[in-house]
Amino acid sequence: MPHPSTSTPDTAPFLPKSPTFTSSQDEEDPYASDSENSLLLDPNLPTSHEERHSLTRSIPLDPLDPLKDEAPEEVEDSPYPEVRAAVRPTDDPSLPCNTVRAWTIGLSLIFLGASMNTLFSLRSPSISLGALIAQVIAWPIGHGWARVMPDRQFTTFGITWSLNPGPFNIKEHAIIVVMASVSFSVAYATDIILAQVVFYKQDFGILFQLLLTISTQSLGYGIAGMMRRFLVYPAAMIWPGNLVSVTLMNAMYEEGEKREPGIGIGGNMPRYRWFAVVTGGAFVYYFVPGFLAQFLSSFAFMTWLAPNSPVVNQLFGFSTGLSLIPVTFDWTQISGYIGSPLVPPWHAIANTMIGVVVFFIFLASILHYTGAWYSQFLPMSDSSTYDNTGRHYNVSRVLTPEFTLDEEAYAKYSPLFLSTTFAISYGLSFAAITALVVYTYLHHGKMIVRQYKSSVNEKADIHMKLMRRYKEAPTWWYMSLFGVMLALGFITILGWPTNLTWWGFLLAVLISFGFALPIGIIQAVTNTQIGLNVLTEFIFGYIQPGRPLALMIFKTFGYITMSQALTFVSDLKFGHYMKIPPRTMFMAQVVATTFSCFIQIITLNYALKNIPGVCTPTQPEHFTCPGGRVFFSASVIWGLIGPARMFSPGQIYSGLFIFFILGAVTPLVIYWYAKRYPRSPARFLMAPLIFGGAGSIPPATPLNYLSWGIVGYVFQYRIRHRHFAWWSRLNFLTSSGLDLGLALSTLVIFFAFTLNNINPPSWWGNDVVMSTMDYKGTAVQQMLQEGGTFGPPSW
């Protein structure tokens, strides 16, 4: 259930006090200010003048609604069609949400979700149970609880409570979803533990693991508390991912819903029934590409015709190739790495696709087949590191007993080499950072200053007005928690031989704080987060090279602190949409986050001790630890070898530094062109998204992104424009149903087949996939003779 929002005075998305607009006078139109560039600055804003001003609904007012005296028949609504389609502009403050029932169900689901996701994170492709599953499961559990539990009241420490406070309501349900949202995602620190324990063979014990995980997961609360005025309260920060959960939540509690048979398939059935049908269909269908006929998952038929051709497998392969014919019949391939394409707006999908096609299709092909970076001896696309014999880089040959770089051994062994797309991904990460800074200054600089100055007195939209009924969680709550987590962080890095200095730790936290707002704005508008992982690796790799464990910890505090802060902010926006009291939100988030850390560490250690061959490439049930392997590779590149030996002038990958300049110049060019031609499609271009939208490649492949973009085009452009009534009613529910059906089917396959050593049937449809060079990872143009090497003569 991705995330929250803030507003920009430049685009002025706030509603006036009157529930209707008068468009004849500019001074009464909140969009009139800077109207020439308002759409440039806010691509989610409707382009039609009429649509922007159709912001009222004929909805009976809640008797407690603060607007009831102003408009007896109509209430204000959001200026954004996505929000209007998902979020109700009303509230019932009488509904309890801070109940024993909600806490019990929420904590139980945390145990289920956090443990399962930690286990599945070790699998390739990785599987994730989202908060959506908790949302669906909590519905029957909550209603069953209301039927069977006694309604007797108890008093504890002067507080009166009951096991059954009445019918299970939408706000209790929303609190459970929030608890699941902050706890189901696997902690980034678990990848540090995997790299340290499995690949570096270094184990500091479970106490270190717990302190590291808790501090990295919760340090972001302080940032989240300070970002609320920018990323939660304003209407312009819509956080598209939240709309899926809100839509499903409202569908679950609709009474006497109006059916719309004229809108097409599904229009004549209740929305929750449509969701059940899609979920059931997705559940049954996934047994086909996921178990019975796995060739449907990748469908790289060109590699089946030429399984031993390196070039064919490089161009058309789904695993280590470019997937130039991106065909898949598997929702896992479409949504696995990136999320559902039915959620982000089309302009965000299009910007991401521009980056994929330009850089990972055209540029990668040009560089690879012209021999750049000795690419003829390396795979086209994977996340491993290689030495100058074409084999995987043997880190143990260049490590000292203190787990730092042995420079003499490194000089005798080999420089480090990357696949073509892996190298390009680092260049794009450089560009995304500079593009983000320039883009934020150009498009949101004035907004940030004005928002900071006027956040107390600015006009509020309908949802902000309704939330003013509830006491806000004071900022000192957030900052106190921040102080506690900062202290735990110091204990973690200084209490064990991590090789990370105290000032390095503070620098990492400062980086997270500095980038939280600009990245949050991008995410709130596009549903895409630009990662700081490469930036933090770059900085630390230069200031303290040769320290791989220290780099991993620095990266986690520098990146995940920001990422977690935006997750918390996103959930605050969800609570904002669902009208959950902020103080209850704070408690639910903090408790859920801390509890899940214990569950994840226990599960991870159990898996490492009890799954045979875990984290090896040939593990029979595919528990190959893809995330931990990428994390390990990055620690070698940036921490052990260091960027000075990889990217500085004269080194193999020094040319990638040009991406810093490219990232800074591109948003300037787009901004100038869009201002000169304000009606051109250039107003929808977002340089940070073009460079950073495909940040999961590798280990994701172009197949994942291209198929995601094609489905996104169908639903978020074609259907949204041609069948808007169907889209606004059923699009988000369709997305939820596909995700839930896939997750449930995956669980059944894992527990019924994988754990019982029942393999998929052996026939052509399953065997053909494993017969190609692409699948085996051997699609290399030139294989060296035994004892041969490539690369520079010295390094």
XYZ file of N, CA, C and O in Angstrom, residues 2 125-130 132-133 244 278 282 285-286 289 296-298 326-344 349 353 527 693 696 699-712 715 731-732 734-744 746:
284
model
N 1.614 1.433 -1.047
C 2.532 2.539 -1.132
C 1.877 3.904 -0.908
O 0.833 4.117 -1.161
N 12.554 -16.234 -8.984
C 12.343 -14.825 -8.652
C 11.692 -14.670 -7.289
O 10.888 -15.520 -6.883
N 12.046 -13.614 -6.622
C 11.537 -13.409 -5.271
C 10.042 -13.140 -5.309
O 9.505 -12.611 -6.287
N 9.368 -13.513 -4.260
C 7.921 -13.357 -4.149
C 7.649 -12.506 -2.922
O 8.331 -12.630 -1.909
N 6.642 -11.679 -3.010
C 6.337 -10.803 -1.885
C 4.841 -10.805 -1.617
O 4.036 -10.641 -2.533
N 4.488 -11.031 -0.362
C 3.094 -10.906 0.061
C 2.890 -9.470 0.534
O 3.486 -9.052 1.514
N 2.071 -8.722 -0.176
C 1.873 -7.333 0.162
C 0.808 -7.140 1.222
O 0.145 -8.088 1.675
N -1.895 -6.058 0.760
C -3.167 -6.444 0.157
C -3.684 -7.761 0.738
O -4.880 -7.921 1.001
N -2.790 -8.717 0.939
C -3.218 -10.006 1.478
C -3.760 -9.832 2.892
O -4.789 -10.393 3.253
N -5.136 1.977 -4.594
C -5.569 0.584 -4.747
C -6.181 0.080 -3.447
O -7.275 -0.481 -3.429
N -11.753 -12.090 -10.104
C -10.399 -11.885 -10.633
C -9.379 -12.643 -9.785
O -8.461 -13.287 -10.318
N -7.027 -15.604 -11.243
C -5.567 -15.488 -11.184
C -4.962 -16.635 -10.385
O -3.885 -17.151 -10.729
N -5.140 -19.781 -12.620
C -4.320 -19.666 -13.833
C -2.833 -19.805 -13.540
O -2.096 -20.398 -14.339
N -2.364 -19.277 -12.409
C -0.921 -19.270 -12.187
C -0.330 -20.676 -12.075
O 0.869 -20.853 -12.288
N 1.534 -21.269 -15.818
C 2.916 -20.807 -16.071
C 3.853 -21.018 -14.887
O 5.073 -21.048 -15.055
N 5.457 -20.693 -20.666
C 4.562 -19.547 -20.821
C 5.027 -18.351 -19.993
O 4.617 -17.223 -20.256
N 5.870 -18.596 -19.013
C 6.326 -17.502 -18.160
C 7.269 -16.570 -18.902
O 7.139 -15.349 -18.833
N 8.220 -17.144 -19.624
C 9.185 -16.310 -20.350
C 8.849 -16.190 -21.829
O 8.932 -15.125 -22.419
N 9.207 -9.056 -26.102
C 8.829 -9.242 -24.690
C 7.449 -9.875 -24.532
O 6.449 -9.194 -24.300
N 7.399 -11.190 -24.641
C 6.130 -11.905 -24.507
C 6.163 -12.730 -23.230
O 7.110 -13.482 -22.987
N 5.147 -12.594 -22.418
C 5.003 -13.414 -21.225
C 3.525 -13.573 -20.920
O 2.720 -12.683 -21.222
N 3.188 -14.701 -20.352
C 1.813 -14.966 -19.925
C 1.772 -15.204 -18.423
O 0.925 -15.935 -17.925
N 2.669 -14.539 -17.730
C 2.846 -14.755 -16.300
C 2.827 -13.404 -15.588
O 3.665 -12.540 -15.849
N 1.870 -13.222 -14.698
C 1.756 -11.962 -13.964
C 2.985 -11.732 -13.076
O 3.317 -10.594 -12.759
N 3.679 -12.791 -12.683
C 4.908 -12.632 -11.906
C 5.952 -11.853 -12.688
O 6.615 -10.955 -12.148
N 6.132 -12.185 -13.958
C 7.113 -11.485 -14.780
C 6.710 -10.023 -14.975
O 7.556 -9.130 -15.018
N 5.425 -9.755 -15.082
C 4.949 -8.401 -15.350
C 5.076 -7.514 -14.121
O 5.492 -6.353 -14.210
N 4.711 -8.046 -12.970
C 4.628 -7.200 -11.775
C 5.643 -7.542 -10.696
O 5.733 -6.825 -9.698
N 6.423 -8.606 -10.890
C 7.265 -9.105 -9.807
C 8.273 -8.117 -9.264
O 8.391 -7.933 -8.055
N 9.020 -7.463 -10.142
C 10.071 -6.549 -9.676
C 9.577 -5.111 -9.515
O 10.143 -4.341 -8.737
N 8.537 -4.748 -10.262
C 8.184 -3.330 -10.375
C 6.868 -2.999 -9.699
O 6.608 -1.867 -9.345
N 6.040 -3.997 -9.504
C 4.703 -3.753 -8.992
C 3.690 -3.739 -10.122
O 4.035 -3.794 -11.300
N 2.450 -3.655 -9.763
C 1.383 -3.731 -10.761
C 1.414 -2.536 -11.710
O 1.506 -1.391 -11.265
N 1.315 -2.778 -13.031
C 1.256 -1.658 -13.983
C -0.102 -0.977 -14.012
O -0.278 0.001 -14.743
N -1.077 -1.476 -13.241
C -2.388 -0.856 -13.193
C -2.457 0.244 -12.142
O -3.524 0.831 -11.925
N -1.334 0.553 -11.487
C -1.325 1.547 -10.416
C -0.726 2.882 -10.840
O -1.365 3.923 -10.700
N 0.517 2.936 -11.359
C 1.104 4.248 -11.674
C 0.405 4.913 -12.848
O -0.136 4.223 -13.719
N 4.708 5.560 -16.387
C 5.068 4.341 -17.122
C 5.823 4.709 -18.397
O 6.841 4.100 -18.737
N 9.565 3.674 -19.607
C 9.789 2.932 -20.850
C 10.786 3.644 -21.759
O 11.569 2.993 -22.456
N 4.436 7.299 -8.202
C 4.476 5.957 -7.599
C 5.819 5.271 -7.836
O 5.924 4.050 -7.720
N 13.923 5.155 -13.434
C 12.719 4.324 -13.345
C 12.986 2.845 -13.459
O 12.258 2.026 -12.896
N 15.714 -1.435 -11.166
C 15.808 -2.837 -10.747
C 16.553 -3.709 -11.748
O 16.683 -4.919 -11.546
N 18.734 -7.138 -10.859
C 18.459 -8.466 -11.411
C 17.226 -8.548 -12.306
O 17.038 -9.560 -12.957
N 16.351 -7.534 -12.280
C 15.243 -7.539 -13.240
C 15.815 -7.487 -14.653
O 16.971 -7.125 -14.864
N 15.001 -7.855 -15.632
C 15.436 -7.846 -17.027
C 14.512 -6.960 -17.839
O 13.422 -6.591 -17.382
N 14.911 -6.604 -19.058
C 14.008 -5.836 -19.912
C 12.651 -6.507 -20.118
O 11.655 -5.812 -20.337
N 12.597 -7.844 -20.064
C 11.293 -8.506 -20.185
C 10.333 -8.016 -19.123
O 9.158 -7.742 -19.415
N 10.792 -7.893 -17.894
C 9.929 -7.444 -16.811
C 9.403 -6.040 -17.071
O 8.208 -5.766 -16.903
N 10.275 -5.153 -17.500
C 9.867 -3.766 -17.703
C 9.039 -3.576 -18.976
O 8.047 -2.833 -18.984
N 9.439 -4.222 -20.051
C 8.717 -4.028 -21.309
C 7.303 -4.605 -21.231
O 6.348 -3.974 -21.701
N 7.152 -5.781 -20.633
C 5.815 -6.352 -20.486
C 4.984 -5.509 -19.523
O 3.780 -5.309 -19.733
N 5.609 -4.997 -18.475
C 4.946 -4.087 -17.538
C 4.454 -2.830 -18.263
O 3.323 -2.372 -18.053
N 5.283 -2.291 -19.135
C 4.899 -1.088 -19.869
C 3.771 -1.335 -20.843
O 2.869 -0.493 -21.010
N 3.760 -2.496 -21.500
C 2.701 -2.811 -22.457
C 1.350 -2.933 -21.745
O 0.342 -2.356 -22.172
N 1.329 -3.666 -20.639
C 0.080 -3.801 -19.880
C -0.343 -2.451 -19.312
O -1.533 -2.105 -19.301
N 0.617 -1.662 -18.832
C 0.295 -0.331 -18.330
C -0.310 0.556 -19.397
O -1.236 1.326 -19.126
N -4.075 -0.474 -19.878
C -5.000 -0.112 -18.800
C -4.953 1.376 -18.454
O -6.000 2.004 -18.279
N -10.625 -0.730 -12.129
C -9.206 -0.884 -12.454
C -8.386 -1.297 -11.246
O -7.625 -2.276 -11.291
N -8.485 -0.548 -10.151
C -7.673 -0.840 -8.981
C -8.048 -2.185 -8.357
O -7.208 -2.890 -7.812
N -9.108 -4.760 -10.066
C -8.499 -5.763 -10.943
C -7.039 -5.967 -10.576
O -6.550 -7.107 -10.499
N -6.328 -4.878 -10.339
C -4.940 -4.965 -9.923
C -4.803 -5.753 -8.615
O -3.956 -6.644 -8.495
N -5.643 -5.442 -7.657
C -5.594 -6.136 -6.372
C -5.870 -7.620 -6.536
O -5.208 -8.470 -5.928
N -6.861 -7.960 -7.362
C -7.216 -9.356 -7.561
C -6.105 -10.149 -8.225
O -5.821 -11.292 -7.835
N -5.460 -9.566 -9.225
C -4.343 -10.253 -9.890
C -3.184 -10.496 -8.926
O -2.585 -11.578 -8.907
N -2.865 -9.493 -8.110
C -1.773 -9.645 -7.152
C -2.096 -10.702 -6.093
O -1.253 -11.545 -5.757
N -3.313 -10.657 -5.566
C -3.682 -11.588 -4.509
C -3.768 -13.017 -5.037
O -3.290 -13.961 -4.390
N -4.358 -13.206 -6.216
C -4.453 -14.539 -6.783
C -3.080 -15.148 -7.010
O -2.843 -16.335 -6.721
N -2.146 -14.353 -7.511
C -0.777 -14.825 -7.723
C -0.119 -15.213 -6.403
O 0.516 -16.267 -6.291
N -0.270 -14.359 -5.380
C 0.363 -14.636 -4.095
C -0.182 -15.921 -3.470
O 0.582 -16.755 -2.962
N -1.492 -16.099 -3.502
C -2.091 -17.295 -2.912
C -1.676 -18.549 -3.671
O -1.375 -19.589 -3.072
N 1.074 -18.965 -5.383
C 2.484 -19.206 -5.082
C 2.654 -19.894 -3.735
O 3.482 -20.796 -3.585
